[in-house]
mmCIF file with all atom_site columns, C-alpha atoms in Angstrom:
data_model
loop_
_atom_site.group_PDB
_atom_site.id
_atom_site.type_symbol
_atom_site.label_atom_id
_atom_site.label_alt_id
_atom_site.label_comp_id
_atom_site.label_asym_id
_atom_site.label_entity_id
_atom_site.label_seq_id
_atom_site.pdbx_PDB_ins_code
_atom_site.Cartn_x
_atom_site.Cartn_y
_atom_site.Cartn_z
_atom_site.occupancy
_atom_site.B_iso_or_equiv
_atom_site.pdbx_formal_charge
_atom_site.auth_seq_id
_atom_site.auth_comp_id
_atom_site.auth_asym_id
_atom_site.auth_atom_id
_atom_site.pdbx_PDB_model_num
ATOM 1   C CA . MET G 1 1   ? 87.605  96.109  107.003 1.00 96.00 ? 1   MET G CA 1
ATOM 2   C CA . LEU G 1 2   ? 89.818  98.646  108.701 1.00 98.00 ? 2   LEU G CA 1
ATOM 3   C CA . VAL G 1 3   ? 89.491  98.579  112.496 1.00 98.00 ? 3   VAL G CA 1
ATOM 4   C CA . ALA G 1 4   ? 92.416  100.791 113.553 1.00 98.00 ? 4   ALA G CA 1
ATOM 5   C CA . ALA G 1 5   ? 95.370  102.758 112.270 1.00 98.00 ? 5   ALA G CA 1
ATOM 6   C CA . ALA G 1 6   ? 98.496  104.339 113.680 1.00 98.00 ? 6   ALA G CA 1
ATOM 7   C CA . VAL G 1 7   ? 100.314 107.168 111.918 1.00 98.00 ? 7   VAL G CA 1
ATOM 8   C CA . CYS G 1 8   ? 104.004 107.619 112.744 1.00 98.00 ? 8   CYS G CA 1
ATOM 9   C CA . PRO G 1 9   ? 106.903 109.604 111.295 1.00 98.00 ? 9   PRO G CA 1
ATOM 10  C CA . ALA G 1 10  ? 109.545 107.692 109.378 1.00 97.00 ? 10  ALA G CA 1
ATOM 11  C CA . PRO G 1 11  ? 112.956 109.276 110.025 1.00 96.00 ? 11  PRO G CA 1
ATOM 12  C CA . PRO G 1 12  ? 115.772 106.774 110.679 1.00 95.00 ? 12  PRO G CA 1
ATOM 13  C CA . LEU G 1 13  ? 116.650 108.989 113.666 1.00 93.00 ? 13  LEU G CA 1
ATOM 14  C CA . LEU G 1 14  ? 113.741 107.350 115.492 1.00 95.00 ? 14  LEU G CA 1
ATOM 15  C CA . VAL G 1 15  ? 116.053 104.356 115.835 1.00 94.00 ? 15  VAL G CA 1
ATOM 16  C CA . PRO G 1 16  ? 118.344 105.125 118.800 1.00 91.00 ? 16  PRO G CA 1
ATOM 17  C CA . GLU G 1 17  ? 121.309 103.308 117.267 1.00 90.00 ? 17  GLU G CA 1
ATOM 18  C CA . VAL G 1 18  ? 121.085 105.587 114.232 1.00 89.00 ? 18  VAL G CA 1
ATOM 19  C CA . ALA G 1 19  ? 120.515 108.758 116.271 1.00 80.00 ? 19  ALA G CA 1
ATOM 20  C CA . ALA G 1 20  ? 123.389 107.903 118.646 1.00 85.00 ? 20  ALA G CA 1
ATOM 21  C CA . GLY G 1 21  ? 124.035 110.953 120.851 1.00 82.00 ? 21  GLY G CA 1
ATOM 22  C CA . ALA G 1 22  ? 120.906 112.702 119.579 1.00 78.00 ? 22  ALA G CA 1
ATOM 23  C CA . ALA G 1 23  ? 118.589 109.814 120.503 1.00 77.00 ? 23  ALA G CA 1
ATOM 24  C CA . ALA G 1 24  ? 116.977 111.739 123.372 1.00 87.00 ? 24  ALA G CA 1
ATOM 25  C CA . GLU G 1 25  ? 115.735 114.443 120.981 1.00 87.00 ? 25  GLU G CA 1
ATOM 26  C CA . LEU G 1 26  ? 113.010 112.137 119.617 1.00 92.00 ? 26  LEU G CA 1
ATOM 27  C CA . ALA G 1 27  ? 112.203 110.333 122.861 1.00 95.00 ? 27  ALA G CA 1
ATOM 28  C CA . ASP G 1 28  ? 108.732 111.894 123.050 1.00 96.00 ? 28  ASP G CA 1
ATOM 29  C CA . ALA G 1 29  ? 108.016 110.856 119.462 1.00 97.00 ? 29  ALA G CA 1
ATOM 30  C CA . ARG G 1 30  ? 109.036 107.247 120.239 1.00 97.00 ? 30  ARG G CA 1
ATOM 31  C CA . THR G 1 31  ? 106.765 107.216 123.274 1.00 97.00 ? 31  THR G CA 1
ATOM 32  C CA . ALA G 1 32  ? 103.853 108.517 121.216 1.00 98.00 ? 32  ALA G CA 1
ATOM 33  C CA . CYS G 1 33  ? 104.509 105.852 118.565 1.00 98.00 ? 33  CYS G CA 1
ATOM 34  C CA . SER G 1 34  ? 104.413 103.165 121.258 1.00 97.00 ? 34  SER G CA 1
ATOM 35  C CA . ASP G 1 35  ? 101.080 104.545 122.489 1.00 98.00 ? 35  ASP G CA 1
ATOM 36  C CA . ALA G 1 36  ? 99.677  104.491 118.943 1.00 98.00 ? 36  ALA G CA 1
ATOM 37  C CA . LEU G 1 37  ? 100.816 100.884 118.458 1.00 98.00 ? 37  LEU G CA 1
ATOM 38  C CA . ALA G 1 38  ? 99.072  99.946  121.698 1.00 97.00 ? 38  ALA G CA 1
ATOM 39  C CA . VAL G 1 39  ? 95.838  101.200 120.140 1.00 97.00 ? 39  VAL G CA 1
ATOM 40  C CA . LEU G 1 40  ? 96.454  98.905  117.162 1.00 97.00 ? 40  LEU G CA 1
ATOM 41  C CA . ALA G 1 41  ? 97.057  95.906  119.410 1.00 97.00 ? 41  ALA G CA 1
ATOM 42  C CA . ALA G 1 42  ? 93.905  96.652  121.404 1.00 97.00 ? 42  ALA G CA 1
ATOM 43  C CA . SER G 1 43  ? 91.848  96.526  118.193 1.00 97.00 ? 43  SER G CA 1
ATOM 44  C CA . ARG G 1 44  ? 92.674  92.790  117.849 1.00 97.00 ? 44  ARG G CA 1
ATOM 45  C CA . PRO G 1 45  ? 93.362  92.842  114.095 1.00 97.00 ? 45  PRO G CA 1
ATOM 46  C CA . ASP G 1 46  ? 93.681  89.759  111.954 1.00 97.00 ? 46  ASP G CA 1
ATOM 47  C CA . ARG G 1 47  ? 96.416  91.405  109.903 1.00 97.00 ? 47  ARG G CA 1
ATOM 48  C CA . LEU G 1 48  ? 98.658  94.475  110.092 1.00 98.00 ? 48  LEU G CA 1
ATOM 49  C CA . ILE G 1 49  ? 100.036 96.233  107.029 1.00 98.00 ? 49  ILE G CA 1
ATOM 50  C CA . VAL G 1 50  ? 102.842 98.779  107.339 1.00 98.00 ? 50  VAL G CA 1
ATOM 51  C CA . VAL G 1 51  ? 102.491 101.471 104.644 1.00 98.00 ? 51  VAL G CA 1
ATOM 52  C CA . GLY G 1 52  ? 105.301 103.859 103.786 1.00 98.00 ? 52  GLY G CA 1
ATOM 53  C CA . ALA G 1 53  ? 106.907 105.912 101.032 1.00 96.00 ? 53  ALA G CA 1
ATOM 54  C CA . ALA G 1 54  ? 109.266 104.083 98.696  1.00 95.00 ? 54  ALA G CA 1
ATOM 55  C CA . ASP G 1 55  ? 111.385 104.839 95.662  1.00 92.00 ? 55  ASP G CA 1
ATOM 56  C CA . GLU G 1 56  ? 110.823 103.148 92.323  1.00 89.00 ? 56  GLU G CA 1
ATOM 57  C CA . ASP G 1 57  ? 112.911 100.080 93.209  1.00 87.00 ? 57  ASP G CA 1
ATOM 58  C CA . HIS G 1 58  ? 111.071 99.456  96.482  1.00 91.00 ? 58  HIS G CA 1
ATOM 59  C CA . ARG G 1 59  ? 107.410 99.966  95.630  1.00 94.00 ? 59  ARG G CA 1
ATOM 60  C CA . GLY G 1 60  ? 104.827 97.244  96.106  1.00 95.00 ? 60  GLY G CA 1
ATOM 61  C CA . ARG G 1 61  ? 104.023 94.534  98.633  1.00 95.00 ? 61  ARG G CA 1
ATOM 62  C CA . TYR G 1 62  ? 106.373 92.939  101.166 1.00 96.00 ? 62  TYR G CA 1
ATOM 63  C CA . PRO G 1 63  ? 105.631 89.610  102.848 1.00 94.00 ? 63  PRO G CA 1
ATOM 64  C CA . GLN G 1 64  ? 105.932 88.828  106.514 1.00 94.00 ? 64  GLN G CA 1
ATOM 65  C CA . GLY G 1 65  ? 109.592 88.207  107.279 1.00 93.00 ? 65  GLY G CA 1
ATOM 66  C CA . ALA G 1 66  ? 110.906 90.821  104.820 1.00 95.00 ? 66  ALA G CA 1
ATOM 67  C CA . ARG G 1 67  ? 114.165 92.262  106.091 1.00 95.00 ? 67  ARG G CA 1
ATOM 68  C CA . GLY G 1 68  ? 115.382 95.840  106.311 1.00 94.00 ? 68  GLY G CA 1
ATOM 69  C CA . SER G 1 69  ? 118.638 97.409  107.392 1.00 92.00 ? 69  SER G CA 1
ATOM 70  C CA . PHE G 1 70  ? 120.091 100.673 108.674 1.00 93.00 ? 70  PHE G CA 1
ATOM 71  C CA . ARG G 1 71  ? 123.580 99.855  107.422 1.00 90.00 ? 71  ARG G CA 1
ATOM 72  C CA . GLY G 1 72  ? 123.289 102.702 104.933 1.00 88.00 ? 72  GLY G CA 1
ATOM 73  C CA . PHE G 1 73  ? 123.239 105.039 107.935 1.00 89.00 ? 73  PHE G CA 1
ATOM 74  C CA . GLY G 1 74  ? 126.417 103.577 109.382 1.00 85.00 ? 74  GLY G CA 1
ATOM 75  C CA . VAL G 1 75  ? 124.703 101.228 111.836 1.00 86.00 ? 75  VAL G CA 1
ATOM 76  C CA . GLU G 1 76  ? 124.826 97.438  111.702 1.00 83.00 ? 76  GLU G CA 1
ATOM 77  C CA . ALA G 1 77  ? 121.199 97.009  112.694 1.00 85.00 ? 77  ALA G CA 1
ATOM 78  C CA . ASP G 1 78  ? 118.724 94.790  110.847 1.00 90.00 ? 78  ASP G CA 1
ATOM 79  C CA . VAL G 1 79  ? 114.944 94.499  111.286 1.00 94.00 ? 79  VAL G CA 1
ATOM 80  C CA . ARG G 1 80  ? 112.219 92.214  109.965 1.00 93.00 ? 80  ARG G CA 1
ATOM 81  C CA . LEU G 1 81  ? 108.474 92.391  109.434 1.00 93.00 ? 81  LEU G CA 1
ATOM 82  C CA . GLY G 1 82  ? 107.659 89.627  111.888 1.00 82.00 ? 82  GLY G CA 1
ATOM 83  C CA . GLU G 1 83  ? 108.646 86.012  111.404 1.00 78.00 ? 83  GLU G CA 1
ATOM 84  C CA . GLY G 1 84  ? 108.825 84.313  108.021 1.00 71.00 ? 84  GLY G CA 1
ATOM 85  C CA . GLU G 1 85  ? 110.990 83.884  104.958 1.00 71.00 ? 85  GLU G CA 1
ATOM 86  C CA . GLU G 1 86  ? 113.219 86.842  104.245 1.00 70.00 ? 86  GLU G CA 1
ATOM 87  C CA . GLY G 1 87  ? 111.774 87.788  100.839 1.00 71.00 ? 87  GLY G CA 1
ATOM 88  C CA . PRO G 1 88  ? 113.488 88.759  97.587  1.00 76.00 ? 88  PRO G CA 1
ATOM 89  C CA . ARG G 1 89  ? 114.271 92.425  98.317  1.00 88.00 ? 89  ARG G CA 1
ATOM 90  C CA . PRO G 1 90  ? 115.021 94.665  101.292 1.00 93.00 ? 90  PRO G CA 1
ATOM 91  C CA . LEU G 1 91  ? 112.494 96.979  102.883 1.00 96.00 ? 91  LEU G CA 1
ATOM 92  C CA . PRO G 1 92  ? 112.523 100.681 101.994 1.00 96.00 ? 92  PRO G CA 1
ATOM 93  C CA . THR G 1 93  ? 113.658 102.913 104.842 1.00 96.00 ? 93  THR G CA 1
ATOM 94  C CA . SER G 1 94  ? 110.124 103.943 105.854 1.00 98.00 ? 94  SER G CA 1
ATOM 95  C CA . LEU G 1 95  ? 109.060 100.323 106.315 1.00 98.00 ? 95  LEU G CA 1
ATOM 96  C CA . ALA G 1 96  ? 112.318 99.477  108.082 1.00 97.00 ? 96  ALA G CA 1
ATOM 97  C CA . VAL G 1 97  ? 111.587 102.217 110.635 1.00 98.00 ? 97  VAL G CA 1
ATOM 98  C CA . GLY G 1 98  ? 108.082 100.786 111.002 1.00 98.00 ? 98  GLY G CA 1
ATOM 99  C CA . ALA G 1 99  ? 109.544 97.318  111.560 1.00 97.00 ? 99  ALA G CA 1
ATOM 100 C CA . TRP G 1 100 ? 111.822 98.746  114.252 1.00 97.00 ? 100 TRP G CA 1
ATOM 101 C CA . LEU G 1 101 ? 108.846 100.394 116.000 1.00 97.00 ? 101 LEU G CA 1
ATOM 102 C CA . LEU G 1 102 ? 106.999 97.070  115.973 1.00 97.00 ? 102 LEU G CA 1
ATOM 103 C CA . ARG G 1 103 ? 109.988 95.252  117.406 1.00 95.00 ? 103 ARG G CA 1
ATOM 104 C CA . HIS G 1 104 ? 110.419 97.960  120.046 1.00 94.00 ? 104 HIS G CA 1
ATOM 105 C CA . ALA G 1 105 ? 106.740 97.533  120.991 1.00 95.00 ? 105 ALA G CA 1
ATOM 106 C CA . ARG G 1 106 ? 107.121 93.725  121.019 1.00 94.00 ? 106 ARG G CA 1
ATOM 107 C CA . TRP G 1 107 ? 104.323 93.431  118.473 1.00 95.00 ? 107 TRP G CA 1
ATOM 108 C CA . GLY G 1 108 ? 102.691 90.028  118.411 1.00 91.00 ? 108 GLY G CA 1
ATOM 109 C CA . ALA G 1 109 ? 99.030  90.839  117.911 1.00 88.00 ? 109 ALA G CA 1
ATOM 110 C CA . ALA G 1 110 ? 98.765  89.820  114.237 1.00 94.00 ? 110 ALA G CA 1
ATOM 111 C CA . PRO G 1 111 ? 100.802 88.852  111.143 1.00 95.00 ? 111 PRO G CA 1
ATOM 112 C CA . VAL G 1 112 ? 102.610 91.780  109.507 1.00 97.00 ? 112 VAL G CA 1
ATOM 113 C CA . GLU G 1 113 ? 103.057 92.719  105.855 1.00 96.00 ? 113 GLU G CA 1
ATOM 114 C CA . GLY G 1 114 ? 104.364 95.836  104.125 1.00 97.00 ? 114 GLY G CA 1
ATOM 115 C CA . LEU G 1 115 ? 103.387 98.145  101.275 1.00 98.00 ? 115 LEU G CA 1
ATOM 116 C CA . GLY G 1 116 ? 105.809 100.609 99.705  1.00 97.00 ? 116 GLY G CA 1
ATOM 117 C CA . VAL G 1 117 ? 104.030 103.519 97.980  1.00 97.00 ? 117 VAL G CA 1
ATOM 118 C CA . GLY G 1 118 ? 105.672 105.764 95.405  1.00 92.00 ? 118 GLY G CA 1
ATOM 119 C CA . GLU G 1 119 ? 105.637 109.392 96.485  1.00 84.00 ? 119 GLU G CA 1
ATOM 120 C CA . PRO G 1 120 ? 104.480 110.637 93.043  1.00 89.00 ? 120 PRO G CA 1
ATOM 121 C CA . LEU G 1 121 ? 101.454 108.291 93.046  1.00 94.00 ? 121 LEU G CA 1
ATOM 122 C CA . GLU G 1 122 ? 98.301  110.228 92.159  1.00 96.00 ? 122 GLU G CA 1
ATOM 123 C CA . PRO G 1 123 ? 95.813  110.813 95.001  1.00 97.00 ? 123 PRO G CA 1
ATOM 124 C CA . GLU G 1 124 ? 93.032  108.754 93.398  1.00 97.00 ? 124 GLU G CA 1
ATOM 125 C CA . ARG G 1 125 ? 95.360  105.784 92.955  1.00 97.00 ? 125 ARG G CA 1
ATOM 126 C CA . CYS G 1 126 ? 96.443  106.101 96.582  1.00 98.00 ? 126 CYS G CA 1
ATOM 127 C CA . LEU G 1 127 ? 92.817  106.152 97.684  1.00 98.00 ? 127 LEU G CA 1
ATOM 128 C CA . GLN G 1 128 ? 92.003  103.120 95.560  1.00 98.00 ? 128 GLN G CA 1
ATOM 129 C CA . ALA G 1 129 ? 94.997  101.236 96.973  1.00 97.00 ? 129 ALA G CA 1
ATOM 130 C CA . GLY G 1 130 ? 93.611  101.875 100.447 1.00 98.00 ? 130 GLY G CA 1
ATOM 131 C CA . ARG G 1 131 ? 90.135  100.740 99.452  1.00 98.00 ? 131 ARG G CA 1
ATOM 132 C CA . ASP G 1 132 ? 91.606  97.539  98.057  1.00 97.00 ? 132 ASP G CA 1
ATOM 133 C CA . LEU G 1 133 ? 93.511  96.871  101.282 1.00 97.00 ? 133 LEU G CA 1
ATOM 134 C CA . ALA G 1 134 ? 90.384  97.287  103.401 1.00 97.00 ? 134 ALA G CA 1
ATOM 135 C CA . ALA G 1 135 ? 88.107  95.202  101.181 1.00 96.00 ? 135 ALA G CA 1
ATOM 136 C CA . GLY G 1 136 ? 86.934  91.984  102.791 1.00 89.00 ? 136 GLY G CA 1
ATOM 137 C CA . GLU G 1 137 ? 85.797  90.871  106.209 1.00 92.00 ? 137 GLU G CA 1
ATOM 138 C CA . GLU G 1 138 ? 89.120  90.364  107.989 1.00 96.00 ? 138 GLU G CA 1
ATOM 139 C CA . ARG G 1 139 ? 90.006  92.872  110.689 1.00 97.00 ? 139 ARG G CA 1
ATOM 140 C CA . LEU G 1 140 ? 92.765  95.042  109.223 1.00 98.00 ? 140 LEU G CA 1
ATOM 141 C CA . ALA G 1 141 ? 95.057  97.490  111.021 1.00 98.00 ? 141 ALA G CA 1
ATOM 142 C CA . LEU G 1 142 ? 97.459  99.903  109.314 1.00 98.00 ? 142 LEU G CA 1
ATOM 143 C CA . LEU G 1 143 ? 100.721 101.375 110.537 1.00 98.00 ? 143 LEU G CA 1
ATOM 144 C CA . VAL G 1 144 ? 101.230 104.376 108.263 1.00 98.00 ? 144 VAL G CA 1
ATOM 145 C CA . MET G 1 145 ? 104.735 105.794 108.115 1.00 98.00 ? 145 MET G CA 1
ATOM 146 C CA . GLY G 1 146 ? 105.250 109.287 106.734 1.00 96.00 ? 146 GLY G CA 1
ATOM 147 C CA . ASP G 1 147 ? 106.592 112.771 107.390 1.00 97.00 ? 147 ASP G CA 1
ATOM 148 C CA . GLY G 1 148 ? 105.180 116.202 106.739 1.00 98.00 ? 148 GLY G CA 1
ATOM 149 C CA . SER G 1 149 ? 106.954 119.075 105.047 1.00 98.00 ? 149 SER G CA 1
ATOM 150 C CA . ALA G 1 150 ? 110.748 119.120 105.100 1.00 97.00 ? 150 ALA G CA 1
ATOM 151 C CA . CYS G 1 151 ? 110.815 122.894 104.610 1.00 97.00 ? 151 CYS G CA 1
ATOM 152 C CA . ARG G 1 152 ? 109.905 124.297 108.002 1.00 97.00 ? 152 ARG G CA 1
ATOM 153 C CA . THR G 1 153 ? 113.169 126.186 108.736 1.00 96.00 ? 153 THR G CA 1
ATOM 154 C CA . VAL G 1 154 ? 116.220 127.464 106.922 1.00 95.00 ? 154 VAL G CA 1
ATOM 155 C CA . LYS G 1 155 ? 118.150 124.451 108.266 1.00 93.00 ? 155 LYS G CA 1
ATOM 156 C CA . ALA G 1 156 ? 115.553 121.956 107.050 1.00 92.00 ? 156 ALA G CA 1
ATOM 157 C CA . PRO G 1 157 ? 116.466 119.486 104.295 1.00 94.00 ? 157 PRO G CA 1
ATOM 158 C CA . GLY G 1 158 ? 114.395 121.515 101.827 1.00 95.00 ? 158 GLY G CA 1
ATOM 159 C CA . TYR G 1 159 ? 115.288 124.943 103.262 1.00 95.00 ? 159 TYR G CA 1
ATOM 160 C CA . LEU G 1 160 ? 112.458 127.282 104.342 1.00 96.00 ? 160 LEU G CA 1
ATOM 161 C CA . ASP G 1 161 ? 109.229 127.422 102.387 1.00 97.00 ? 161 ASP G CA 1
ATOM 162 C CA . GLU G 1 162 ? 106.591 129.648 103.970 1.00 97.00 ? 162 GLU G CA 1
ATOM 163 C CA . ARG G 1 163 ? 103.814 127.386 102.664 1.00 97.00 ? 163 ARG G CA 1
ATOM 164 C CA . SER G 1 164 ? 105.048 124.481 104.763 1.00 98.00 ? 164 SER G CA 1
ATOM 165 C CA . ALA G 1 165 ? 103.517 125.501 108.110 1.00 97.00 ? 165 ALA G CA 1
ATOM 166 C CA . ALA G 1 166 ? 100.014 125.734 106.646 1.00 98.00 ? 166 ALA G CA 1
ATOM 167 C CA . PHE G 1 167 ? 100.418 122.402 104.837 1.00 98.00 ? 167 PHE G CA 1
ATOM 168 C CA . ASP G 1 168 ? 101.535 120.667 108.025 1.00 98.00 ? 168 ASP G CA 1
ATOM 169 C CA . ALA G 1 169 ? 98.766  122.292 110.077 1.00 98.00 ? 169 ALA G CA 1
ATOM 170 C CA . ALA G 1 170 ? 96.160  120.968 107.624 1.00 98.00 ? 170 ALA G CA 1
ATOM 171 C CA . ALA G 1 171 ? 97.714  117.497 107.711 1.00 98.00 ? 171 ALA G CA 1
ATOM 172 C CA . ALA G 1 172 ? 97.837  117.504 111.513 1.00 98.00 ? 172 ALA G CA 1
ATOM 173 C CA . ARG G 1 173 ? 94.155  118.489 111.746 1.00 98.00 ? 173 ARG G CA 1
ATOM 174 C CA . ALA G 1 174 ? 93.149  115.754 109.327 1.00 98.00 ? 174 ALA G CA 1
ATOM 175 C CA . LEU G 1 175 ? 95.248  113.091 111.051 1.00 98.00 ? 175 LEU G CA 1
ATOM 176 C CA . GLY G 1 176 ? 94.049  114.142 114.488 1.00 98.00 ? 176 GLY G CA 1
ATOM 177 C CA . THR G 1 177 ? 90.376  113.974 113.562 1.00 98.00 ? 177 THR G CA 1
ATOM 178 C CA . ALA G 1 178 ? 90.456  111.007 111.149 1.00 98.00 ? 178 ALA G CA 1
ATOM 179 C CA . ASP G 1 179 ? 89.209  113.352 108.417 1.00 98.00 ? 179 ASP G CA 1
ATOM 180 C CA . THR G 1 180 ? 89.570  111.172 105.332 1.00 98.00 ? 180 THR G CA 1
ATOM 181 C CA . ALA G 1 181 ? 88.170  113.826 102.989 1.00 98.00 ? 181 ALA G CA 1
ATOM 182 C CA . ALA G 1 182 ? 90.775  116.362 104.138 1.00 98.00 ? 182 ALA G CA 1
ATOM 183 C CA . LEU G 1 183 ? 93.575  113.838 103.683 1.00 98.00 ? 183 LEU G CA 1
ATOM 184 C CA . ALA G 1 184 ? 92.292  112.965 100.230 1.00 98.00 ? 184 ALA G CA 1
ATOM 185 C CA . ALA G 1 185 ? 92.305  116.672 99.347  1.00 98.00 ? 185 ALA G CA 1
ATOM 186 C CA . LEU G 1 186 ? 95.995  117.219 100.144 1.00 98.00 ? 186 LEU G CA 1
ATOM 187 C CA . ASP G 1 187 ? 97.675  118.689 97.072  1.00 97.00 ? 187 ASP G CA 1
ATOM 188 C CA . ALA G 1 188 ? 100.117 116.139 95.644  1.00 97.00 ? 188 ALA G CA 1
ATOM 189 C CA . GLY G 1 189 ? 102.071 118.757 93.708  1.00 97.00 ? 189 GLY G CA 1
ATOM 190 C CA . LEU G 1 190 ? 102.484 121.009 96.722  1.00 97.00 ? 190 LEU G CA 1
ATOM 191 C CA . ALA G 1 191 ? 103.429 118.036 98.887  1.00 97.00 ? 191 ALA G CA 1
ATOM 192 C CA . GLN G 1 192 ? 106.181 117.115 96.445  1.00 96.00 ? 192 GLN G CA 1
ATOM 193 C CA . GLU G 1 193 ? 107.492 120.689 96.389  1.00 97.00 ? 193 GLU G CA 1
ATOM 194 C CA . LEU G 1 194 ? 107.548 120.677 100.207 1.00 98.00 ? 194 LEU G CA 1
ATOM 195 C CA . LYS G 1 195 ? 109.192 117.216 100.295 1.00 97.00 ? 195 LYS G CA 1
ATOM 196 C CA . ALA G 1 196 ? 106.304 115.848 102.382 1.00 97.00 ? 196 ALA G CA 1
ATOM 197 C CA . ALA G 1 197 ? 106.929 112.104 102.113 1.00 96.00 ? 197 ALA G CA 1
ATOM 198 C CA . GLY G 1 198 ? 103.790 111.242 104.078 1.00 98.00 ? 198 GLY G CA 1
ATOM 199 C CA . ARG G 1 199 ? 101.260 112.481 101.526 1.00 98.00 ? 199 ARG G CA 1
ATOM 200 C CA . ALA G 1 200 ? 100.861 109.254 99.538  1.00 98.00 ? 200 ALA G CA 1
ATOM 201 C CA . PRO G 1 201 ? 100.782 106.891 102.565 1.00 98.00 ? 201 PRO G CA 1
ATOM 202 C CA . TRP G 1 202 ? 98.280  109.173 104.313 1.00 98.00 ? 202 TRP G CA 1
ATOM 203 C CA . GLN G 1 203 ? 96.030  109.069 101.263 1.00 98.00 ? 203 GLN G CA 1
ATOM 204 C CA . VAL G 1 204 ? 96.234  105.256 101.208 1.00 98.00 ? 204 VAL G CA 1
ATOM 205 C CA . LEU G 1 205 ? 94.977  105.442 104.794 1.00 98.00 ? 205 LEU G CA 1
ATOM 206 C CA . ALA G 1 206 ? 92.205  107.816 103.716 1.00 98.00 ? 206 ALA G CA 1
ATOM 207 C CA . GLY G 1 207 ? 90.999  105.315 101.127 1.00 98.00 ? 207 GLY G CA 1
ATOM 208 C CA . ALA G 1 208 ? 91.101  102.420 103.568 1.00 98.00 ? 208 ALA G CA 1
ATOM 209 C CA . ALA G 1 209 ? 89.177  104.373 106.217 1.00 98.00 ? 209 ALA G CA 1
ATOM 210 C CA . GLU G 1 210 ? 86.516  106.008 104.012 1.00 96.00 ? 210 GLU G CA 1
ATOM 211 C CA . SER G 1 211 ? 83.652  103.949 105.411 1.00 92.00 ? 211 SER G CA 1
ATOM 212 C CA . ALA G 1 212 ? 85.247  102.702 108.631 1.00 95.00 ? 212 ALA G CA 1
ATOM 213 C CA . GLY G 1 213 ? 83.821  105.381 110.928 1.00 96.00 ? 213 GLY G CA 1
ATOM 214 C CA . LEU G 1 214 ? 87.012  105.682 112.998 1.00 98.00 ? 214 LEU G CA 1
ATOM 215 C CA . ASP G 1 215 ? 87.823  108.439 115.497 1.00 98.00 ? 215 ASP G CA 1
ATOM 216 C CA . GLY G 1 216 ? 91.259  110.024 115.552 1.00 98.00 ? 216 GLY G CA 1
ATOM 217 C CA . ARG G 1 217 ? 93.605  111.446 118.176 1.00 98.00 ? 217 ARG G CA 1
ATOM 218 C CA . LEU G 1 218 ? 96.786  113.415 117.528 1.00 98.00 ? 218 LEU G CA 1
ATOM 219 C CA . LEU G 1 219 ? 99.363  112.159 120.030 1.00 98.00 ? 219 LEU G CA 1
ATOM 220 C CA . TYR G 1 220 ? 102.409 114.126 118.887 1.00 98.00 ? 220 TYR G CA 1
ATOM 221 C CA . GLU G 1 221 ? 103.178 117.090 116.642 1.00 98.00 ? 221 GLU G CA 1
ATOM 222 C CA . ASP G 1 222 ? 106.549 118.790 116.241 1.00 97.00 ? 222 ASP G CA 1
ATOM 223 C CA . ALA G 1 223 ? 109.060 119.873 113.613 1.00 96.00 ? 223 ALA G CA 1
ATOM 224 C CA . PRO G 1 224 ? 112.532 118.949 114.867 1.00 91.00 ? 224 PRO G CA 1
ATOM 225 C CA . TYR G 1 225 ? 115.206 119.390 112.220 1.00 93.00 ? 225 TYR G CA 1
ATOM 226 C CA . GLY G 1 226 ? 112.692 121.463 110.229 1.00 96.00 ? 226 GLY G CA 1
ATOM 227 C CA . VAL G 1 227 ? 110.563 118.427 109.276 1.00 97.00 ? 227 VAL G CA 1
ATOM 228 C CA . GLY G 1 228 ? 106.938 117.966 110.317 1.00 98.00 ? 228 GLY G CA 1
ATOM 229 C CA . TYR G 1 229 ? 106.441 114.835 112.421 1.00 98.00 ? 229 TYR G CA 1
ATOM 230 C CA . PHE G 1 230 ? 103.015 113.607 113.537 1.00 98.00 ? 230 PHE G CA 1
ATOM 231 C CA . VAL G 1 231 ? 101.773 110.629 115.536 1.00 98.00 ? 231 VAL G CA 1
ATOM 232 C CA . ALA G 1 232 ? 98.073  109.792 115.471 1.00 98.00 ? 232 ALA G CA 1
ATOM 233 C CA . ALA G 1 233 ? 95.873  106.888 116.502 1.00 98.00 ? 233 ALA G CA 1
ATOM 234 C CA . TRP G 1 234 ? 92.608  105.992 114.788 1.00 98.00 ? 234 TRP G CA 1
ATOM 235 C CA . SER G 1 235 ? 90.183  103.498 116.313 1.00 97.00 ? 235 SER G CA 1
#
């Protein structure tokens, strides 16, 4: 059963070594992520699963100990999902950022695993994946990594799309109020057009939390670099 969840953005720039001179620009987001992880720790879970977007080669489950790297961003920095054997394949970037957040927070409250979710995955399959994760009696916590629209300004990765502000506002409301129905209703096609990499992970969360009765709080909302970033805590 799901007892708590934290929602965090997944840009590699959250990692100070990657951001370098721009590290201070996301300091408030890092602080909010640390606050959300404290909510997870306080829930005393038996297991934590980090959920994030992944390409075709990185979809599926990752065991505790799986390793990720930011070498592709010019930084010799490695991370792991807790202690354990390394695993057969590297973490996708979203889960690597999650692993860095856990290390930064000195996570030790429960064993950690990962789940990479394909961005094109249909909403109902995302919801069912979440239901499957939350089935059983163990106390489960989720760290859900995902960004909103990448089309908020003309300098955004996806340029400016006037639909992006409304999409992000709806996502922020749903994340801030733990509204699973609203998350489930996010339009997958529109999300893909707006390059919103958080849609599928958020809908996995919606499935896991359908009957959990959790309350939500939005801890951070901004669109630096023209991308919607949100931090929320559900407990």
